[in-house]
Amino acid sequence: MPKSKRNRAVTLSKTKKKPGLERKGKVVAEIKDAIDKYSSAYVFTYDNMRNQKLKDLREQLKSSSRIFLAGKKVMQIALGRSPADEAKTGLHKLSKFLQGDSGLFFTNLPRDDVERMFREFEEHDFARTGSTAAETVELKEGPLEQFTHEMEPFLRKQGLPVRLNKGVVELVADHVVCEEGKPLSPEAAQTLRLLGIQMATFRLYLVCRWSCDDFEVYKEGLMHLGADDSS
């Protein structure tokens, strides 16, 4: 006889808090603490995020600033999304710009120093699969002396038409690794890394700035964010 669905056991043990909720609550508390600690706050966006480079920047600025990259809704809740629930007057204006690839930057540094730092920040790195090629890279037929003979099988797996000629890796025909403006395949990204060609540049752009007596929007950063500031 089939078991009745009504007879299923029900666990009455206490439900534990979800780690995700605790983590979000901690971020909200840390942002609220930053609001009190720092004199100004910025929304920023970025191209080609590199976590280690950002970690290095955080370490460099830890005496004067704090960077947050968290869920957009979590950051908006901490700031406030309207005049009625904002943590400080005017802070809710930042929330509107927390969209896409964006974060919060709290600081006691002067505005000119912040603007210069973001304008000059630039870290080069190897491009990843799916990134847009910044230039066309073509290898010409002939020896590839930068590679040892042990690399020949691996290079063939990356799509390069190679062979060993007296122990030297040789390209038997011209080969286009990538074309400018087109997405990089996994093989192209790996080949560019082997060639030492860095096509990705990690950049930061200021989108808007808040202080107790001022609010400013940066047009260049807004263009990179893809936001509409008409509302």
Coordinates of N, CA and C in Angstrom, one line a residue:
M1 N 0.9 -1.2 0.0 CA 0.0 0.0 0.0 C 0.9 1.2 0.0
P2 N 0.7 2.2 -0.9 CA 1.5 3.4 -0.9 C 1.4 4.2 0.3
K3 N 2.5 4.9 0.7 CA 2.5 5.7 1.9 C 1.7 7.0 1.7
S4 N 1.0 7.4 2.7 CA 0.2 8.6 2.6 C 1.1 9.8 2.8
K5 N 0.9 10.8 1.9 CA 1.7 12.1 1.9 C 1.5 12.8 3.3
R6 N 0.4 12.5 3.9 CA 0.0 13.2 5.1 C 0.9 12.7 6.3
N7 N 1.6 11.5 6.1 CA 2.3 10.9 7.2 C 3.8 11.3 7.2
R8 N 4.2 12.3 6.3 CA 5.6 12.6 6.2 C 6.1 13.3 7.5
A9 N 7.3 12.9 7.9 CA 7.9 13.5 9.2 C 8.2 15.0 9.0
V10 N 8.0 15.7 10.0 CA 8.3 17.2 10.0 C 9.4 17.5 11.0
T11 N 10.5 18.1 10.6 CA 11.6 18.4 11.5 C 11.2 19.7 12.2
L12 N 11.3 19.7 13.6 CA 10.9 20.9 14.4 C 12.1 21.6 14.9
S13 N 13.3 21.2 14.5 CA 14.6 21.8 15.0 C 14.6 23.3 14.5
K14 N 15.3 24.1 15.3 CA 15.4 25.5 15.1 C 16.2 25.8 13.7
T15 N 15.6 26.6 12.9 CA 16.2 27.0 11.7 C 17.4 27.9 11.9
K16 N 18.5 27.6 11.3 CA 19.7 28.5 11.5 C 19.6 29.6 10.5
K17 N 20.3 30.7 10.9 CA 20.3 31.9 10.0 C 21.2 31.5 8.8
K18 N 20.7 32.0 7.6 CA 21.5 31.7 6.4 C 22.8 32.6 6.4
P19 N 23.9 31.9 6.1 CA 25.2 32.7 6.0 C 25.1 33.9 5.1
G20 N 24.4 33.8 4.0 CA 24.3 34.9 3.1 C 23.7 36.1 3.7
L21 N 22.6 35.9 4.5 CA 21.9 37.0 5.2 C 22.8 37.7 6.2
E22 N 23.6 36.9 6.9 CA 24.5 37.4 7.9 C 25.6 38.2 7.2
R23 N 26.1 37.7 6.1 CA 27.1 38.5 5.3 C 26.6 39.8 4.8
K24 N 25.4 39.8 4.3 CA 24.8 41.0 3.8 C 24.6 42.0 4.9
G25 N 24.2 41.5 6.1 CA 24.0 42.4 7.2 C 25.3 43.0 7.7
K26 N 26.4 42.3 7.6 CA 27.7 42.8 8.0 C 28.1 43.9 7.0
V27 N 27.9 43.7 5.7 CA 28.3 44.7 4.7 C 27.5 46.0 5.0
V28 N 26.2 45.9 5.2 CA 25.4 47.1 5.5 C 25.9 47.8 6.7
A29 N 26.3 47.1 7.7 CA 26.8 47.7 8.9 C 28.1 48.4 8.7
E30 N 29.0 47.8 7.8 CA 30.3 48.4 7.5 C 30.2 49.6 6.7
I31 N 29.2 49.6 5.8 CA 29.0 50.8 4.9 C 28.4 52.0 5.8
K32 N 27.5 51.6 6.7 CA 27.0 52.7 7.6 C 28.1 53.3 8.5
D33 N 29.0 52.4 8.9 CA 30.2 52.9 9.7 C 31.1 53.8 8.8
A34 N 31.2 53.4 7.5 CA 32.1 54.2 6.6 C 31.4 55.6 6.4
I35 N 30.1 55.6 6.3 CA 29.4 56.9 6.1 C 29.7 57.9 7.2
D36 N 29.8 57.4 8.5 CA 30.2 58.3 9.6 C 31.7 58.6 9.7
K37 N 32.5 57.7 9.2 CA 33.9 57.8 9.3 C 34.6 58.7 8.2
Y38 N 34.0 58.7 7.0 CA 34.6 59.4 5.9 C 33.8 60.6 5.5
S39 N 34.5 61.6 4.9 CA 33.9 62.9 4.6 C 33.2 62.9 3.2
S40 N 33.5 62.0 2.3 CA 32.9 62.0 1.0 C 32.8 60.5 0.5
A41 N 31.8 60.3 -0.4 CA 31.6 59.0 -1.0 C 31.4 59.2 -2.5
Y42 N 31.9 58.2 -3.2 CA 31.8 58.1 -4.7 C 31.2 56.8 -5.1
V43 N 30.5 56.8 -6.2 CA 30.2 55.6 -7.0 C 31.2 55.6 -8.1
F44 N 31.8 54.4 -8.3 CA 32.7 54.2 -9.4 C 32.4 53.0 -10.2
T45 N 32.9 53.0 -11.5 CA 32.7 51.8 -12.3 C 34.1 51.4 -12.8
Y46 N 34.2 50.3 -13.6 CA 35.5 49.8 -14.0 C 35.4 49.0 -15.3
D47 N 36.6 48.9 -15.9 CA 36.8 48.0 -17.0 C 37.8 46.9 -16.6
N48 N 37.5 45.7 -17.0 CA 38.5 44.6 -16.8 C 39.0 44.4 -15.4
M49 N 38.0 44.2 -14.5 CA 38.3 44.1 -13.1 C 39.4 43.0 -12.9
R50 N 40.4 43.3 -12.0 CA 41.4 42.3 -11.6 C 41.4 42.3 -10.1
N51 N 41.0 41.2 -9.5 CA 40.8 41.2 -8.0 C 42.1 41.5 -7.2
Q52 N 43.2 41.0 -7.7 CA 44.5 41.2 -7.0 C 44.9 42.6 -7.1
K53 N 44.7 43.2 -8.3 CA 45.1 44.7 -8.4 C 44.2 45.5 -7.5
L54 N 42.9 45.2 -7.4 CA 42.0 45.9 -6.5 C 42.4 45.7 -5.0
K55 N 42.8 44.5 -4.7 CA 43.3 44.3 -3.3 C 44.5 45.1 -3.0
D56 N 45.4 45.2 -4.0 CA 46.6 46.1 -3.8 C 46.2 47.5 -3.6
L57 N 45.3 48.0 -4.3 CA 44.8 49.4 -4.2 C 44.2 49.6 -2.8
R58 N 43.4 48.6 -2.4 CA 42.7 48.7 -1.1 C 43.8 48.9 0.0
E59 N 44.9 48.1 -0.1 CA 45.9 48.1 0.9 C 46.6 49.5 0.9
Q60 N 46.8 50.0 -0.3 CA 47.5 51.3 -0.5 C 46.7 52.4 0.1
L61 N 45.4 52.3 0.1 CA 44.5 53.4 0.5 C 43.9 53.2 1.9
K62 N 44.3 52.1 2.6 CA 43.5 51.8 3.8 C 43.6 52.8 4.9
S63 N 44.6 53.7 4.9 CA 44.7 54.7 6.0 C 43.7 55.9 5.8
S64 N 43.2 56.0 4.5 CA 42.4 57.2 4.2 C 41.1 56.9 3.6
S65 N 40.9 55.6 3.1 CA 39.7 55.3 2.3 C 39.2 53.9 2.5
R66 N 38.0 53.6 2.0 CA 37.5 52.3 2.0 C 36.7 52.0 0.7
I67 N 36.9 50.8 0.1 CA 36.3 50.5 -1.1 C 35.3 49.3 -0.9
F68 N 34.1 49.4 -1.4 CA 33.1 48.4 -1.3 C 32.7 47.9 -2.7
L69 N 32.7 46.6 -2.9 CA 32.1 46.0 -4.1 C 31.2 44.9 -3.6
A70 N 29.9 45.1 -3.5 CA 29.0 44.2 -3.0 C 27.7 44.2 -3.9
G71 N 26.7 43.4 -3.4 CA 25.5 43.5 -4.2 C 24.9 44.9 -4.2
K72 N 24.3 45.2 -5.4 CA 23.8 46.6 -5.5 C 22.7 46.9 -4.5
K73 N 21.8 46.0 -4.3 CA 20.7 46.2 -3.4 C 21.2 46.4 -2.0
V74 N 22.2 45.6 -1.6 CA 22.8 45.7 -0.3 C 23.4 47.1 -0.1
M75 N 24.2 47.6 -1.0 CA 24.8 48.9 -0.9 C 23.7 50.0 -0.9
Q76 N 22.7 49.8 -1.7 CA 21.6 50.8 -1.7 C 20.8 50.9 -0.4
I77 N 20.6 49.7 0.2 CA 19.9 49.7 1.5 C 20.8 50.4 2.6
A78 N 22.1 50.2 2.5 CA 23.0 50.9 3.5 C 22.9 52.4 3.3
L79 N 22.9 52.9 2.1 CA 22.9 54.3 1.8 C 21.5 54.9 2.0
G80 N 20.5 54.2 1.7 CA 19.1 54.7 1.6 C 18.8 54.9 0.2
R81 N 17.5 54.6 -0.2 CA 17.1 54.7 -1.6 C 16.2 55.9 -1.8
S82 N 15.9 56.6 -0.7 CA 15.0 57.8 -0.8 C 15.4 58.8 0.3
P83 N 14.9 60.0 0.2 CA 15.2 61.0 1.3 C 14.6 60.5 2.7
A84 N 13.6 59.6 2.6 CA 13.0 59.2 3.9 C 13.9 58.2 4.6
D85 N 14.7 57.4 3.9 CA 15.5 56.4 4.6 C 17.0 56.5 4.4
E86 N 17.4 57.6 3.8 CA 18.9 57.8 3.6 C 19.6 58.0 4.9
A87 N 20.9 57.5 5.0 CA 21.7 57.6 6.2 C 22.1 59.0 6.5
K88 N 22.4 59.8 5.5 CA 22.7 61.2 5.6 C 22.0 62.0 4.5
T89 N 21.8 63.3 4.7 CA 21.1 64.1 3.7 C 21.8 64.0 2.3
G90 N 21.1 63.6 1.3 CA 21.6 63.5 -0.1 C 22.2 62.2 -0.5
L91 N 22.5 61.3 0.5 CA 23.1 60.1 0.2 C 22.3 59.2 -0.8
H92 N 21.0 59.3 -0.7 CA 20.2 58.4 -1.6 C 20.5 58.6 -3.1
K93 N 21.0 59.8 -3.4 CA 21.3 60.1 -4.8 C 22.4 59.2 -5.4
L94 N 23.3 58.7 -4.5 CA 24.3 57.7 -4.9 C 23.7 56.4 -5.4
S95 N 22.6 56.0 -4.7 CA 22.0 54.7 -4.9 C 21.5 54.5 -6.3
K96 N 21.0 55.5 -6.9 CA 20.5 55.5 -8.3 C 21.6 55.0 -9.3
F97 N 22.9 55.4 -9.0 CA 24.0 55.1 -9.9 C 24.7 53.8 -9.6
L98 N 24.2 53.1 -8.6 CA 24.8 51.7 -8.3 C 24.1 50.7 -9.2
Q99 N 24.6 50.6 -10.4 CA 24.1 49.6 -11.3 C 25.2 49.1 -12.2
G100 N 25.0 48.0 -12.8 CA 26.0 47.4 -13.7 C 27.3 47.1 -12.8
D101 N 28.4 47.3 -13.4 CA 29.7 47.1 -12.7 C 30.1 48.3 -11.9
S102 N 29.7 48.4 -10.7 CA 29.9 49.6 -9.9 C 30.2 49.3 -8.4
G103 N 30.8 50.2 -7.7 CA 31.1 50.0 -6.3 C 31.1 51.4 -5.6
L104 N 31.4 51.4 -4.3 CA 31.4 52.6 -3.5 C 32.8 52.8 -3.0
F105 N 33.2 54.1 -3.0 CA 34.5 54.5 -2.5 C 34.3 55.6 -1.5
F106 N 34.6 55.3 -0.2 CA 34.6 56.3 0.8 C 36.0 56.8 1.1
T107 N 36.1 58.1 1.4 CA 37.5 58.6 1.6 C 37.4 60.0 2.3
N108 N 38.6 60.2 2.9 CA 38.9 61.6 3.5 C 39.8 62.4 2.7
L109 N 40.2 61.8 1.5 CA 41.1 62.5 0.6 C 40.4 63.7 -0.1
P110 N 41.2 64.7 -0.4 CA 40.6 65.9 -1.1 C 40.1 65.4 -2.5
R111 N 39.1 66.1 -3.0 CA 38.5 65.7 -4.3 C 39.5 65.7 -5.4
D112 N 40.4 66.7 -5.5 CA 41.3 66.8 -6.5 C 42.3 65.5 -6.5
D113 N 42.6 65.1 -5.3 CA 43.5 63.9 -5.2 C 42.8 62.7 -5.7
V114 N 41.5 62.5 -5.3 CA 40.7 61.4 -5.8 C 40.6 61.4 -7.3
E115 N 40.2 62.5 -7.8 CA 40.0 62.6 -9.3 C 41.3 62.3 -10.0
R116 N 42.4 62.8 -9.6 CA 43.7 62.5 -10.2 C 44.0 61.0 -10.1
M117 N 43.8 60.4 -8.9 CA 44.1 59.0 -8.7 C 43.3 58.1 -9.7
F118 N 42.0 58.4 -9.8 CA 41.2 57.5 -10.6 C 41.5 57.8 -12.1
R119 N 41.9 59.0 -12.4 CA 42.2 59.3 -13.8 C 43.5 58.6 -14.3
E120 N 44.4 58.5 -13.3 CA 45.7 57.9 -13.7 C 45.8 56.4 -13.4
F121 N 44.9 55.9 -12.7 CA 45.0 54.4 -12.4 C 44.8 53.6 -13.7
E122 N 45.8 52.7 -13.9 CA 45.8 51.9 -15.1 C 46.7 50.7 -14.8
E123 N 46.2 49.5 -14.9 CA 46.9 48.3 -14.7 C 46.7 47.3 -15.8
H124 N 47.8 47.0 -16.5 CA 47.7 46.1 -17.7 C 47.8 44.6 -17.3
D125 N 47.1 43.8 -18.0 CA 47.1 42.4 -17.7 C 46.7 41.6 -19.0
F126 N 46.8 40.3 -18.9 CA 46.4 39.4 -20.0 C 44.9 39.4 -20.2
A127 N 44.4 39.5 -21.4 CA 43.0 39.4 -21.7 C 42.4 38.0 -21.5
R128 N 41.2 37.9 -21.1 CA 40.5 36.7 -20.8 C 39.6 36.3 -22.0
T129 N 39.2 35.0 -22.0 CA 38.3 34.5 -23.0 C 37.0 35.3 -23.0
G130 N 36.6 35.7 -24.2 CA 35.4 36.5 -24.4 C 35.7 38.0 -24.5
S131 N 36.9 38.4 -24.0 CA 37.2 39.8 -24.1 C 37.4 40.3 -25.6
T132 N 37.2 41.5 -25.8 CA 37.4 42.0 -27.2 C 38.8 42.3 -27.5
A133 N 39.3 41.8 -28.6 CA 40.7 42.0 -29.0 C 41.0 43.4 -29.2
A134 N 42.1 44.0 -28.6 CA 42.4 45.4 -28.8 C 43.2 45.6 -30.1
E135 N 43.7 44.5 -30.7 CA 44.5 44.6 -31.9 C 44.5 43.3 -32.6
T136 N 44.9 43.3 -33.9 CA 45.0 42.0 -34.6 C 46.4 41.5 -34.4
V137 N 46.6 40.2 -34.0 CA 47.9 39.6 -33.8 C 48.0 38.5 -34.8
E138 N 49.0 38.6 -35.7 CA 49.3 37.6 -36.7 C 50.7 37.1 -36.6
L139 N 50.9 35.8 -36.6 CA 52.2 35.2 -36.6 C 52.6 34.8 -38.0
K140 N 53.8 35.1 -38.3 CA 54.3 34.8 -39.7 C 55.0 33.4 -39.7
E141 N 54.9 32.8 -40.9 CA 55.5 31.5 -41.1 C 57.0 31.5 -40.7
G142 N 57.4 30.5 -40.1 CA 58.8 30.5 -39.7 C 59.1 30.0 -38.3
P143 N 60.3 30.0 -37.8 CA 60.6 29.5 -36.5 C 60.0 30.3 -35.4
L144 N 59.6 29.7 -34.3 CA 59.1 30.4 -33.1 C 60.1 30.1 -32.0
E145 N 61.2 30.8 -32.0 CA 62.3 30.4 -31.2 C 62.0 30.7 -29.7
Q146 N 61.0 31.5 -29.4 CA 60.6 31.8 -28.0 C 60.1 30.5 -27.3
F147 N 59.7 29.5 -28.0 CA 59.1 28.3 -27.5 C 60.1 27.1 -27.6
T148 N 60.1 26.3 -26.5 CA 61.0 25.1 -26.5 C 60.2 24.0 -27.2
H149 N 61.0 23.0 -27.6 CA 60.4 21.9 -28.4 C 59.3 21.2 -27.6
E150 N 59.4 21.2 -26.2 CA 58.3 20.5 -25.4 C 57.0 21.2 -25.6
M151 N 57.0 22.5 -26.0 CA 55.7 23.2 -26.2 C 55.0 22.9 -27.5
E152 N 55.6 22.2 -28.4 CA 55.0 22.0 -29.7 C 53.6 21.3 -29.7
P153 N 53.4 20.2 -28.9 CA 52.1 19.6 -28.8 C 51.0 20.6 -28.3
F154 N 51.4 21.3 -27.2 CA 50.5 22.3 -26.6 C 50.1 23.4 -27.6
L155 N 51.0 23.9 -28.3 CA 50.8 24.9 -29.3 C 49.8 24.4 -30.4
R156 N 50.0 23.2 -30.8 CA 49.0 22.6 -31.8 C 47.6 22.5 -31.2
K157 N 47.5 22.2 -29.9 CA 46.2 22.2 -29.3 C 45.5 23.6 -29.3
Q158 N 46.3 24.6 -29.3 CA 45.8 26.0 -29.4 C 45.5 26.4 -30.8
G159 N 45.6 25.5 -31.7 CA 45.3 25.8 -33.1 C 46.4 26.3 -34.0
L160 N 47.6 26.4 -33.5 CA 48.7 26.9 -34.3 C 49.3 25.8 -35.2
P161 N 49.4 26.1 -36.5 CA 50.0 25.1 -37.4 C 51.5 25.0 -37.3
V162 N 51.9 24.2 -36.3 CA 53.4 24.1 -36.0 C 53.9 22.6 -36.2
R163 N 55.2 22.6 -36.3 CA 55.9 21.3 -36.4 C 57.3 21.5 -35.8
L164 N 58.0 20.4 -35.5 CA 59.4 20.5 -35.0 C 60.3 20.3 -36.2
N165 N 61.2 21.2 -36.4 CA 62.2 21.2 -37.4 C 63.6 21.3 -36.8
K166 N 64.2 20.1 -36.7 CA 65.5 20.0 -36.1 C 65.5 20.5 -34.6
G167 N 64.4 20.2 -33.9 CA 64.3 20.6 -32.5 C 63.8 22.0 -32.3
V168 N 63.5 22.7 -33.4 CA 63.0 24.1 -33.3 C 61.5 24.1 -33.6
V169 N 60.7 24.7 -32.8 CA 59.2 24.9 -33.2 C 59.1 25.8 -34.4
E170 N 58.4 25.3 -35.4 CA 58.3 26.1 -36.6 C 56.8 26.3 -37.0
L171 N 56.4 27.5 -37.4 CA 55.1 27.7 -37.9 C 55.1 27.5 -39.4
V172 N 54.3 26.5 -39.8 CA 54.3 26.1 -41.2 C 53.5 27.0 -42.1
A173 N 52.7 27.9 -41.6 CA 51.9 28.9 -42.3 C 51.6 30.1 -41.5
D174 N 51.3 31.2 -42.1 CA 50.9 32.4 -41.3 C 49.7 32.1 -40.5
H175 N 49.6 32.6 -39.3 CA 48.4 32.3 -38.4 C 47.9 33.5 -37.7
V176 N 46.6 33.8 -37.8 CA 46.0 34.9 -37.1 C 45.5 34.5 -35.8
V177 N 46.1 35.0 -34.7 CA 45.8 34.6 -33.4 C 44.4 35.2 -33.0
C178 N 44.3 36.5 -33.3 CA 43.0 37.2 -33.0 C 42.9 38.4 -33.9
E179 N 41.6 38.9 -34.1 CA 41.3 40.0 -34.9 C 40.8 41.2 -34.1
E180 N 41.2 42.4 -34.3 CA 40.8 43.5 -33.6 C 39.3 43.7 -33.6
G181 N 38.7 43.9 -32.4 CA 37.2 44.1 -32.3 C 36.4 42.8 -32.1
K182 N 37.1 41.6 -32.2 CA 36.3 40.4 -32.1 C 36.7 39.7 -30.8
P183 N 35.7 38.9 -30.3 CA 35.9 38.3 -29.0 C 37.1 37.2 -29.0
L184 N 37.8 37.1 -28.0 CA 38.9 36.2 -27.9 C 38.4 34.8 -27.6
S185 N 38.8 33.8 -28.4 CA 38.5 32.4 -28.0 C 39.4 31.9 -26.9
P186 N 39.1 30.8 -26.2 CA 40.0 30.3 -25.2 C 41.4 30.1 -25.7
E187 N 41.5 29.6 -27.0 CA 42.8 29.3 -27.5 C 43.6 30.6 -27.8
A188 N 42.9 31.6 -28.3 CA 43.5 32.9 -28.6 C 44.0 33.5 -27.3
A189 N 43.2 33.5 -26.2 CA 43.6 34.1 -24.9 C 44.8 33.4 -24.4
Q190 N 44.9 32.1 -24.5 CA 46.0 31.3 -24.0 C 47.3 31.6 -24.8
T191 N 47.1 31.7 -26.2 CA 48.2 32.0 -27.0 C 48.8 33.4 -26.8
L192 N 47.9 34.4 -26.6 CA 48.4 35.7 -26.2 C 49.2 35.7 -24.9
R193 N 48.7 34.9 -24.0 CA 49.5 34.8 -22.7 C 50.8 34.3 -22.9
L194 N 50.9 33.2 -23.7 CA 52.2 32.6 -24.0 C 53.1 33.5 -24.8
L195 N 52.6 34.4 -25.6 CA 53.4 35.4 -26.3 C 53.7 36.6 -25.5
G196 N 53.1 36.7 -24.3 CA 53.4 37.8 -23.4 C 52.7 39.1 -23.8
I197 N 51.6 39.0 -24.6 CA 50.9 40.1 -25.1 C 49.7 40.4 -24.1
Q198 N 49.8 41.6 -23.5 CA 48.7 42.0 -22.6 C 47.8 43.0 -23.2
M199 N 46.5 42.5 -23.4 CA 45.5 43.4 -24.1 C 44.5 44.0 -23.2
A200 N 44.4 43.5 -21.9 CA 43.4 44.0 -21.0 C 44.0 45.2 -20.1
T201 N 43.2 46.2 -19.9 CA 43.7 47.3 -19.0 C 42.6 47.5 -17.9
F202 N 42.9 47.3 -16.7 CA 42.0 47.5 -15.6 C 42.0 49.0 -15.3
R203 N 40.8 49.6 -15.5 CA 40.7 51.0 -15.2 C 39.5 51.3 -14.3
L204 N 39.6 52.4 -13.6 CA 38.5 52.9 -12.7 C 38.0 54.2 -13.2
Y205 N 36.7 54.4 -13.1 CA 36.0 55.7 -13.5 C 35.1 56.2 -12.4
L206 N 35.2 57.4 -12.0 CA 34.3 58.0 -11.1 C 33.0 58.3 -11.8
V207 N 31.9 57.9 -11.1 CA 30.5 58.2 -11.7 C 29.9 59.4 -11.0
C208 N 29.9 59.4 -9.7 CA 29.4 60.6 -9.0 C 30.0 60.7 -7.6
R209 N 29.9 61.9 -7.0 CA 30.5 62.2 -5.7 C 29.5 62.8 -4.8
W210 N 29.5 62.4 -3.5 CA 28.7 63.0 -2.5 C 29.5 63.5 -1.3
S211 N 29.1 64.7 -0.8 CA 29.7 65.1 0.5 C 28.5 65.8 1.2
C212 N 28.6 66.2 2.4 CA 27.5 66.8 3.1 C 26.9 68.0 2.5
D213 N 27.7 68.8 1.7 CA 27.2 70.0 1.1 C 27.3 70.0 -0.4
D214 N 27.5 68.8 -1.1 CA 27.7 68.8 -2.5 C 27.4 67.5 -3.1
F215 N 26.9 67.5 -4.4 CA 26.7 66.3 -5.1 C 27.1 66.6 -6.6
E216 N 27.9 65.7 -7.2 CA 28.4 65.9 -8.5 C 28.4 64.6 -9.3
V217 N 28.0 64.8 -10.6 CA 28.1 63.6 -11.5 C 29.2 63.8 -12.5
Y218 N 29.9 62.7 -12.8 CA 31.0 62.8 -13.8 C 30.6 62.1 -15.1
K219 N 30.6 62.9 -16.1 CA 30.0 62.5 -17.4 C 30.7 61.3 -18.0
E220 N 32.1 61.3 -17.9 CA 32.8 60.2 -18.5 C 32.5 58.9 -17.8
G221 N 32.5 58.9 -16.5 CA 32.1 57.7 -15.7 C 30.7 57.2 -16.0
L222 N 29.8 58.2 -16.2 CA 28.4 57.9 -16.5 C 28.3 57.1 -17.8
M223 N 29.1 57.6 -18.8 CA 29.1 56.9 -20.1 C 29.6 55.5 -20.0
H224 N 30.6 55.2 -19.2 CA 31.1 53.9 -19.0 C 30.1 53.0 -18.2
L225 N 29.4 53.6 -17.3 CA 28.4 52.9 -16.5 C 27.2 52.5 -17.4
G226 N 26.9 53.4 -18.4 CA 25.8 53.2 -19.3 C 24.5 53.6 -18.6
A227 N 24.6 54.6 -17.7 CA 23.4 55.0 -16.9 C 22.8 56.2 -17.7
D228 N 21.5 56.4 -17.3 CA 20.8 57.6 -17.8 C 20.5 58.5 -16.7
D229 N 21.1 59.7 -16.7 CA 21.0 60.6 -15.6 C 19.9 61.7 -15.9
S230 N 19.0 61.4 -16.8 CA 18.0 62.3 -17.1 C 16.9 62.4 -16.1
S231 N 16.7 61.4 -15.3 CA 15.6 61.3 -14.3 C 16.0 62.0 -13.0

